Tab-separated table of C-alpha atoms in Angstrom:
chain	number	residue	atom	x	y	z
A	13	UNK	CA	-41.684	61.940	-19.124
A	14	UNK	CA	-40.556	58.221	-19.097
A	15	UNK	CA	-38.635	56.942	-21.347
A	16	UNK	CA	-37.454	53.356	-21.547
A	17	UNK	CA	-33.970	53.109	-23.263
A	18	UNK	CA	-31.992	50.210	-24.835
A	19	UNK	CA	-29.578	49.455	-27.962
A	20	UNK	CA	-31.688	48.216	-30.248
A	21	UNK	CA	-34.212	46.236	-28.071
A	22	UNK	CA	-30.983	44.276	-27.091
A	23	UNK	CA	-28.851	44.227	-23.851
A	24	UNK	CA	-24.779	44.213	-24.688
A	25	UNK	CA	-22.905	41.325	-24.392
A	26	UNK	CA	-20.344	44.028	-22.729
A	27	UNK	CA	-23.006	44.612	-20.099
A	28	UNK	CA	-23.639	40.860	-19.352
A	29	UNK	CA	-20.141	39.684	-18.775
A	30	UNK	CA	-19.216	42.875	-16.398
A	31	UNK	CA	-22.832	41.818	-14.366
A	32	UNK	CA	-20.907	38.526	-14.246
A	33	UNK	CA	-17.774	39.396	-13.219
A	34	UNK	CA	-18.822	41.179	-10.450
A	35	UNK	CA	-21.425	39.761	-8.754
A	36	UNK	CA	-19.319	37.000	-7.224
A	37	UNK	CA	-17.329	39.612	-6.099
A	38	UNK	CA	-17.693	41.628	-2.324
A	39	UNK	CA	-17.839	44.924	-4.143
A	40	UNK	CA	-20.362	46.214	-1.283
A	41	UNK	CA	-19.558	44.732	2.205
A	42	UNK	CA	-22.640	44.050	4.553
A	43	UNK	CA	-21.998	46.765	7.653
A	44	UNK	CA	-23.864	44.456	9.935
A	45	UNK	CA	-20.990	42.128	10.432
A	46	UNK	CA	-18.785	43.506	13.235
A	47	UNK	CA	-15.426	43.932	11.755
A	48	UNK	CA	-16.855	45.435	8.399
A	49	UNK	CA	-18.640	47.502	11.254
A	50	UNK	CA	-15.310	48.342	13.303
A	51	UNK	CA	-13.456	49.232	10.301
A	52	UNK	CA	-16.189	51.294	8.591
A	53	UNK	CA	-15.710	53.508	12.000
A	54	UNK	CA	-12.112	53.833	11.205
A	55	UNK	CA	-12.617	54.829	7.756
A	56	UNK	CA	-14.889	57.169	8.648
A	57	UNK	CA	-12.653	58.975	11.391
A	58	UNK	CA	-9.882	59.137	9.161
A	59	UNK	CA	-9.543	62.159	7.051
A	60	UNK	CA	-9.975	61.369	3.346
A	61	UNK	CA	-6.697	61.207	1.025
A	62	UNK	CA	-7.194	61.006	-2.934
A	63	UNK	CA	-6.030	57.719	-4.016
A	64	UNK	CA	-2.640	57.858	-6.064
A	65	UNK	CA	-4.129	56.288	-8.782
A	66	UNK	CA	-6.566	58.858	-9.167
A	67	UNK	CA	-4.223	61.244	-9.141
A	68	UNK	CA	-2.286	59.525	-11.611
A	69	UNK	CA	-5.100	59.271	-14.127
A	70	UNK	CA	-7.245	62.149	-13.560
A	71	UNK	CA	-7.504	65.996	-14.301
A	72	UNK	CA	-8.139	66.275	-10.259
A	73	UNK	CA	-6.997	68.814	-7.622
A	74	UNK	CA	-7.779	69.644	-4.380
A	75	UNK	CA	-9.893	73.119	-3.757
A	76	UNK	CA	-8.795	75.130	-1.308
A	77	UNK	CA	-10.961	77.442	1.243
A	78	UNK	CA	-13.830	74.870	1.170
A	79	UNK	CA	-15.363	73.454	4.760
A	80	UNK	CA	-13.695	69.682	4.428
A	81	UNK	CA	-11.846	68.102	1.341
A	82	UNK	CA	-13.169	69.073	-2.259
A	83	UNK	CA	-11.996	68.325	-5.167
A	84	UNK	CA	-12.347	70.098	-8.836
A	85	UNK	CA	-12.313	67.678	-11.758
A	86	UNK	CA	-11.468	69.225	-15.037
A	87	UNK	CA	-11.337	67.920	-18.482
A	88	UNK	CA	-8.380	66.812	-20.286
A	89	UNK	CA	-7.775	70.127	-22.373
A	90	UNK	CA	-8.200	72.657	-19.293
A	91	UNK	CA	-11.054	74.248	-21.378
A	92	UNK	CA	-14.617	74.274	-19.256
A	93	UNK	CA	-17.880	76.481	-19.915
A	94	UNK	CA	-20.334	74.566	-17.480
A	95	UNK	CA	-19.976	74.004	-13.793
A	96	UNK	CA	-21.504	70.805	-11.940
A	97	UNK	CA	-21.788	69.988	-8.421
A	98	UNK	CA	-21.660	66.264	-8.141
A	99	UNK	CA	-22.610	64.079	-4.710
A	100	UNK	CA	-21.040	60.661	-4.841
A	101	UNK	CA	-22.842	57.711	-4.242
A	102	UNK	CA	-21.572	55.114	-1.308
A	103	UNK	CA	-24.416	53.932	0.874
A	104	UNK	CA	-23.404	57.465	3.111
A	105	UNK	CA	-20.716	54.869	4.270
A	106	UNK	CA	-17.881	54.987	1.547
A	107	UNK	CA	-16.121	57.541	-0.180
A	108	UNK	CA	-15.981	57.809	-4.005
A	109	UNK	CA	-14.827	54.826	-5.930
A	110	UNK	CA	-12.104	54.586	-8.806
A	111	UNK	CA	-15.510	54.155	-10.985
A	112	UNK	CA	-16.693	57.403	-9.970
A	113	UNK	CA	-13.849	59.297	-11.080
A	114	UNK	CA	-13.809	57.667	-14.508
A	115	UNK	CA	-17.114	58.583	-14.887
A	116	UNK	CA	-16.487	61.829	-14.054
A	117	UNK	CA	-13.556	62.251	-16.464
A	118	UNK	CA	-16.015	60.922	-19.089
A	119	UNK	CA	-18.920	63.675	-18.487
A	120	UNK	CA	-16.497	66.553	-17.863
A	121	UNK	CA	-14.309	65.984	-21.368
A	122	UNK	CA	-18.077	65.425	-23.116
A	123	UNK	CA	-19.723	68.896	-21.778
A	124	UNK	CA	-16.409	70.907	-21.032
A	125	UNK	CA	-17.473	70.952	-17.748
A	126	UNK	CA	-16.183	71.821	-14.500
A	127	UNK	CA	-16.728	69.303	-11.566
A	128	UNK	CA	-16.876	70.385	-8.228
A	129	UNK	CA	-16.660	67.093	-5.518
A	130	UNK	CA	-16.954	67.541	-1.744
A	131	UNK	CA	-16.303	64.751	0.233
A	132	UNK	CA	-18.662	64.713	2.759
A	133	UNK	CA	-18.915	63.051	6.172
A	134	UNK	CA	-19.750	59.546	6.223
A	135	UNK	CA	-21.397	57.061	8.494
A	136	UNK	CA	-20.933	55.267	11.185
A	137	UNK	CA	-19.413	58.021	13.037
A	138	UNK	CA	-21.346	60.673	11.443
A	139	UNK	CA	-25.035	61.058	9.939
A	140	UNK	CA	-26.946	63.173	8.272
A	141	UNK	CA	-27.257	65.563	11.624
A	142	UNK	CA	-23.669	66.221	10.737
A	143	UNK	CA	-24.178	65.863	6.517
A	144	UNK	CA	-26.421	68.401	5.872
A	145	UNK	CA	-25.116	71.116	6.942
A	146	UNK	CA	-21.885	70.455	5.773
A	147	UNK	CA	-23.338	69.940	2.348
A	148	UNK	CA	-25.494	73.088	2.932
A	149	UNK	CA	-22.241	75.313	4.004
A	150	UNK	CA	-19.930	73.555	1.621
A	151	UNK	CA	-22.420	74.385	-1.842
A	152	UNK	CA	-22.813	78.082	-0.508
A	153	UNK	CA	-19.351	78.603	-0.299
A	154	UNK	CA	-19.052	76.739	-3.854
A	155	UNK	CA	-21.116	79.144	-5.097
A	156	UNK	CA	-19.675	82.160	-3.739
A	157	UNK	CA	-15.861	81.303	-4.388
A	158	UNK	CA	-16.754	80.393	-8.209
A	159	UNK	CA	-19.112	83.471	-8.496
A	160	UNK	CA	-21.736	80.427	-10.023
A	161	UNK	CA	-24.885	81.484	-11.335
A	162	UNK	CA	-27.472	78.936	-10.169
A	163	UNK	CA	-28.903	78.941	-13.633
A	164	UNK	CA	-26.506	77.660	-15.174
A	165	UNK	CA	-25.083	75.212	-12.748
A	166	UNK	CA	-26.227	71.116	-13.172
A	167	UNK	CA	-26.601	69.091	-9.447
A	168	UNK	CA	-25.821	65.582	-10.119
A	169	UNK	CA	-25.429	62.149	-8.157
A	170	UNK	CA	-25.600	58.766	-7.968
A	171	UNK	CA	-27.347	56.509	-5.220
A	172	UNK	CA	-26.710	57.774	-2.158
A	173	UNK	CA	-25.612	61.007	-3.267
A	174	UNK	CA	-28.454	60.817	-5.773
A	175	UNK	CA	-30.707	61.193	-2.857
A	176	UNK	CA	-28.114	63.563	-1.001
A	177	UNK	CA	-28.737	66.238	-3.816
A	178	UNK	CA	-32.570	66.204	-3.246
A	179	UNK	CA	-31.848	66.359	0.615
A	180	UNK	CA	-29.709	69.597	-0.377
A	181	UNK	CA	-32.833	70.888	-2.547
A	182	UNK	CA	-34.940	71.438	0.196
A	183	UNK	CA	-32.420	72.538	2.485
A	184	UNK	CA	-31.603	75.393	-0.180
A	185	UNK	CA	-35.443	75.986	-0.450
A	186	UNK	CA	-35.830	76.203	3.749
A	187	UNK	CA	-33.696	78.770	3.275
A	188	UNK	CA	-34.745	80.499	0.139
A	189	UNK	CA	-31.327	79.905	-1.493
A	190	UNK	CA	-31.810	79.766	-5.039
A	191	UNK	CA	-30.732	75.957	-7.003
A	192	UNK	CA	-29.584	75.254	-9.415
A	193	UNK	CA	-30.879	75.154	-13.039
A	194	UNK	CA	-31.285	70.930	-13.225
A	195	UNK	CA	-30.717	68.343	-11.134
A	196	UNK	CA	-29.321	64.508	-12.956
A	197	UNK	CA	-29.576	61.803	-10.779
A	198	UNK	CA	-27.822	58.293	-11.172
A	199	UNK	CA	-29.769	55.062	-9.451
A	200	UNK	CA	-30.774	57.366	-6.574
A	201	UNK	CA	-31.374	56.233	-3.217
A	202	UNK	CA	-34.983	57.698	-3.016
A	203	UNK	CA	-36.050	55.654	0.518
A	204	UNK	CA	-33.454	54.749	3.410
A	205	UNK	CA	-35.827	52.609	4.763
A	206	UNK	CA	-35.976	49.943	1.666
A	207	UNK	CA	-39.524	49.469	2.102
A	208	UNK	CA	-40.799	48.843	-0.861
A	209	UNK	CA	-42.123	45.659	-1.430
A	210	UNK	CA	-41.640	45.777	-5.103
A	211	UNK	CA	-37.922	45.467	-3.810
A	212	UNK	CA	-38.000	41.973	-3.500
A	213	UNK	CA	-39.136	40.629	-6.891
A	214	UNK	CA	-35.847	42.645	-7.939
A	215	UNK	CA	-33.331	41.622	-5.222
A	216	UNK	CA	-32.381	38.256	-7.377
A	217	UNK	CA	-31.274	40.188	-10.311
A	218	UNK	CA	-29.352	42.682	-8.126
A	219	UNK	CA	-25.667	42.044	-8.284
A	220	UNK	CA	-24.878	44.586	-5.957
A	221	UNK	CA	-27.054	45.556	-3.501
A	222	UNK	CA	-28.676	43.793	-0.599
A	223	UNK	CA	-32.179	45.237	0.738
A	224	UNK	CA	-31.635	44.310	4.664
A	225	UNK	CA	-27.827	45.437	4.561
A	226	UNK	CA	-28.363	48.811	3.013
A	227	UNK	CA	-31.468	49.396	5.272
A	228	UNK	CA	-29.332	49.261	8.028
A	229	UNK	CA	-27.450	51.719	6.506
A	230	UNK	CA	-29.871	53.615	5.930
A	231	UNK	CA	-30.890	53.587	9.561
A	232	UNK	CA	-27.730	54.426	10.875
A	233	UNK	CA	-27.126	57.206	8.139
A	234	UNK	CA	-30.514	58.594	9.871
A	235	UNK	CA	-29.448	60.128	12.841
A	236	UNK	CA	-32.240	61.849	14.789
A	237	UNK	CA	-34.779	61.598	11.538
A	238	UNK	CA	-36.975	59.445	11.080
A	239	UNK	CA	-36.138	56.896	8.160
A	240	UNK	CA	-39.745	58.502	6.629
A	241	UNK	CA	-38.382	62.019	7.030
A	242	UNK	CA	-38.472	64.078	3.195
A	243	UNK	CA	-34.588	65.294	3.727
A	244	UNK	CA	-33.404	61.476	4.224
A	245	UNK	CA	-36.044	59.915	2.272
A	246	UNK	CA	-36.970	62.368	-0.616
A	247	UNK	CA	-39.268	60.045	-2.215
A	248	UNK	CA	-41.913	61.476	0.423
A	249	UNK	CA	-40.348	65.337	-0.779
A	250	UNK	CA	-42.649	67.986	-2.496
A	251	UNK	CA	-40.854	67.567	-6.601
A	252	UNK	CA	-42.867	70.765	-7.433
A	253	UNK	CA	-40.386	73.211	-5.531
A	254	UNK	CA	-37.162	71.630	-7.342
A	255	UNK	CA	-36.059	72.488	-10.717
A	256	UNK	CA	-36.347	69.874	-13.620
A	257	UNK	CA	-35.084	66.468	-12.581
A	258	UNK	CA	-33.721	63.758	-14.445
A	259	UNK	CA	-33.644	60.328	-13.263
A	260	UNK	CA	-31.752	57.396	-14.734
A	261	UNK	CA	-32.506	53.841	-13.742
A	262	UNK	CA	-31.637	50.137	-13.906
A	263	UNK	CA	-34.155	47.883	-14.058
A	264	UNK	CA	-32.284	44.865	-12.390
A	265	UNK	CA	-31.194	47.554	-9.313
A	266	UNK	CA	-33.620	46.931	-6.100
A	267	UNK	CA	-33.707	50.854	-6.145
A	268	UNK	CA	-35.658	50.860	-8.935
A	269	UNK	CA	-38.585	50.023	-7.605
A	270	UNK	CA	-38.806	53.361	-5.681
A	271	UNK	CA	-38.031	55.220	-8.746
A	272	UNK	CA	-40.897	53.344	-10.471
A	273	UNK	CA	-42.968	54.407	-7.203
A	274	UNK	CA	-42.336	58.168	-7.608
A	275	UNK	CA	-43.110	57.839	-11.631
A	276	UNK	CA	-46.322	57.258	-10.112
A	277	UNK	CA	-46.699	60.113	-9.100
A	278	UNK	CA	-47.855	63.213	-10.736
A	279	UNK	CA	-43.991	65.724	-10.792
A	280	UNK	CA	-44.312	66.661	-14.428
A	281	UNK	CA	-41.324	68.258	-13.513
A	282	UNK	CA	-39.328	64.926	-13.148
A	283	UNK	CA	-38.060	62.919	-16.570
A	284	UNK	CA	-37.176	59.418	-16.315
A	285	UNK	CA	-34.720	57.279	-18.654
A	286	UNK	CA	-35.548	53.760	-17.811
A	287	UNK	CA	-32.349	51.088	-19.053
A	288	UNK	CA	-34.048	47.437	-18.873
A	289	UNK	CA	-32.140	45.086	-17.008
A	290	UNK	CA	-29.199	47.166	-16.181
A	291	UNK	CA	-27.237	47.124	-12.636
A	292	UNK	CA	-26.999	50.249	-9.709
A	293	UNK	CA	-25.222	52.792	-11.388
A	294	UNK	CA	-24.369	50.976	-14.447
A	295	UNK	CA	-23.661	54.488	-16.013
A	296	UNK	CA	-20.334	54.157	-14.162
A	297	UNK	CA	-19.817	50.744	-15.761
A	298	UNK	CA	-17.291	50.575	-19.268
A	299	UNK	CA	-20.101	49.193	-21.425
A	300	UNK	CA	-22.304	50.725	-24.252
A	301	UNK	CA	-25.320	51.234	-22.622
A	302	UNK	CA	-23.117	54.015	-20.137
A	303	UNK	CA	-22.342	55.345	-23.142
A	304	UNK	CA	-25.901	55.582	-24.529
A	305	UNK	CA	-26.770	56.937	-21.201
A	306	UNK	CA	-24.006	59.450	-20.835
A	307	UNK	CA	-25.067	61.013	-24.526
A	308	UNK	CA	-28.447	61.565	-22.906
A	309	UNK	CA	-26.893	63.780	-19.944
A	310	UNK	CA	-24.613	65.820	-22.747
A	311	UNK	CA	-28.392	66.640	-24.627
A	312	UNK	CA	-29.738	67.513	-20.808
A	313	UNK	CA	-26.353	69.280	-19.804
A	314	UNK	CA	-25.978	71.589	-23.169
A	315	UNK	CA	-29.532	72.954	-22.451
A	316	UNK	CA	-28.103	75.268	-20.060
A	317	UNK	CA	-26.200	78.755	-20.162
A	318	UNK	CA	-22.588	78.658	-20.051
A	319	UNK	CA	-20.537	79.681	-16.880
């Protein structure tokens, strides 16, 4: 199913001033340039601490007995009947931004949800030799401290984490683990290798992303696969082992163009919501067409069981 989503055939005026407010901005550094290189490898060596802020502002705490830091996000009132595991985006290079966390506030207050966050390794040093399974280990022990049904438990990310969940699909399939009931995906990162021709027609209205800089990430993210590899690429994955997916999607983010490539394709089992001329992960962004967007993932969320 594809559906293509707007506020009344019109795009905010909330939506165009935060596209320009940020774009002249260095929200996403180009790794290629030594010293964003050299301190990307400290970041990544240093163990991750929760922002005060954060802290500060969010229902967050820190889960013990879990491989690596991972956090719970709760909503306001304590009260939760729905468990997700969430997969933050970040090129495989950054940790979670203040964005993310909002967002996640948002989603758990709206579906009296609990969110489960693991931080997971992150590149230069490490790649997704070392990423999967931690992310393997870390959602099996998830599962088993939170006695969590899989059928009633929501896998969600955006971008890089988008395609992060789908790596973690088929690693639960190689193994005949069973996953979880739905998977809701944010501007996923469906090809390291930024192939795509269609990318370039896009690149001008991208504010954010860079098709050369984030295939380097990409690369280096890697490891010993090969950039065409299913588990770091999932575009080229088999959809009809995974459970219902739902795919949400800017229109002016170069990583649409792979999401428009696997539409092509025949997964009946894969639902796309379409947002014309929105940014990467606009969902994230304070503007009404997040909050159109975020409405749909309450409908797709209360489908399920409780917890």
């Amino acid at each position: 199913m594809i559906s293509i989503v707007s506020l009344n055939n019109k795009r905010s005026w909330q939506s165009v001033l935060f596209e320009k407010i940020i774009h002249p901005l260095p929200l996403v550094k180009d790794e290629r340039k030594k010293n964003n290189f050299d301190k990307a490898m400290i970041d990544s060596e240093t163990p991750y601490q929760l922002q005060k802020n954060v802290k500060k502002q969010f229902n967050i705490h820190n889960i013990n007995g879990l491989d690596g830091p991972t956090f719970e996000l709760l909503p306001r009132n304590e009260k939760f009947s729905k468990t997700i595991y969430y997969l933050h985006g970040g090129a495989y290079w950054w940790q979670p931004f203040f964005l993310h966390f909002r967002m996640l506030q948002n989603i758990a207050n709206q579906n009296q949800a609990r969110i489960i966050i693991p931080i997971y390794p992150k590149s230069p040093r490490y790649t997704a030799d070392d990423v999967f399974p931690y992310i393997l280990n870390n959602y099996k022990t998830a599962v088993k401290k939170f006695h969590l049904m899989s059928s009633a438990l929501t896998l969600m990310g955006d971008s890089a984490g988008g395609g992060l969940c789908l790596s973690l699909l088929q690693l639960l399939e190689n193994e005949k683990i069973d996953k979880p009931s739905k998977v809701i995906l944010f501007s996923p990162w469906l090809d390291i290798s930024n192939s795509n021709p269609d990318m370039k027609s896009i690149q001008p209205k991208d504010p954010l992303l860079n098709i050369e800089a984030l295939a380097y990430q990409g690369d280096v993210y890697s490891g010993t696969f090969n950039t065409n590899s299913p588990l770091v690429s999932p575009i080229n994955a088999d959809f009809s082992k995974f459970p219902p997916v739902y795919i949400f999607s800017g229109s002016h983010d170069i990583l649409y163009a792979d999401v428009k490539k696997l539409s092509h394709k025949s997964n009946e089992n894969v639902n796309y919501y379409i947002f014309p001329k929105m940014d990467h992960v606009f969902i994230a962004f304070p503007i009404p067409e997040s909050e159109k967007a975020l409405e749909i993932v309450t409908r797709v969320i209360s489908e399920q069981s409780a917890v």
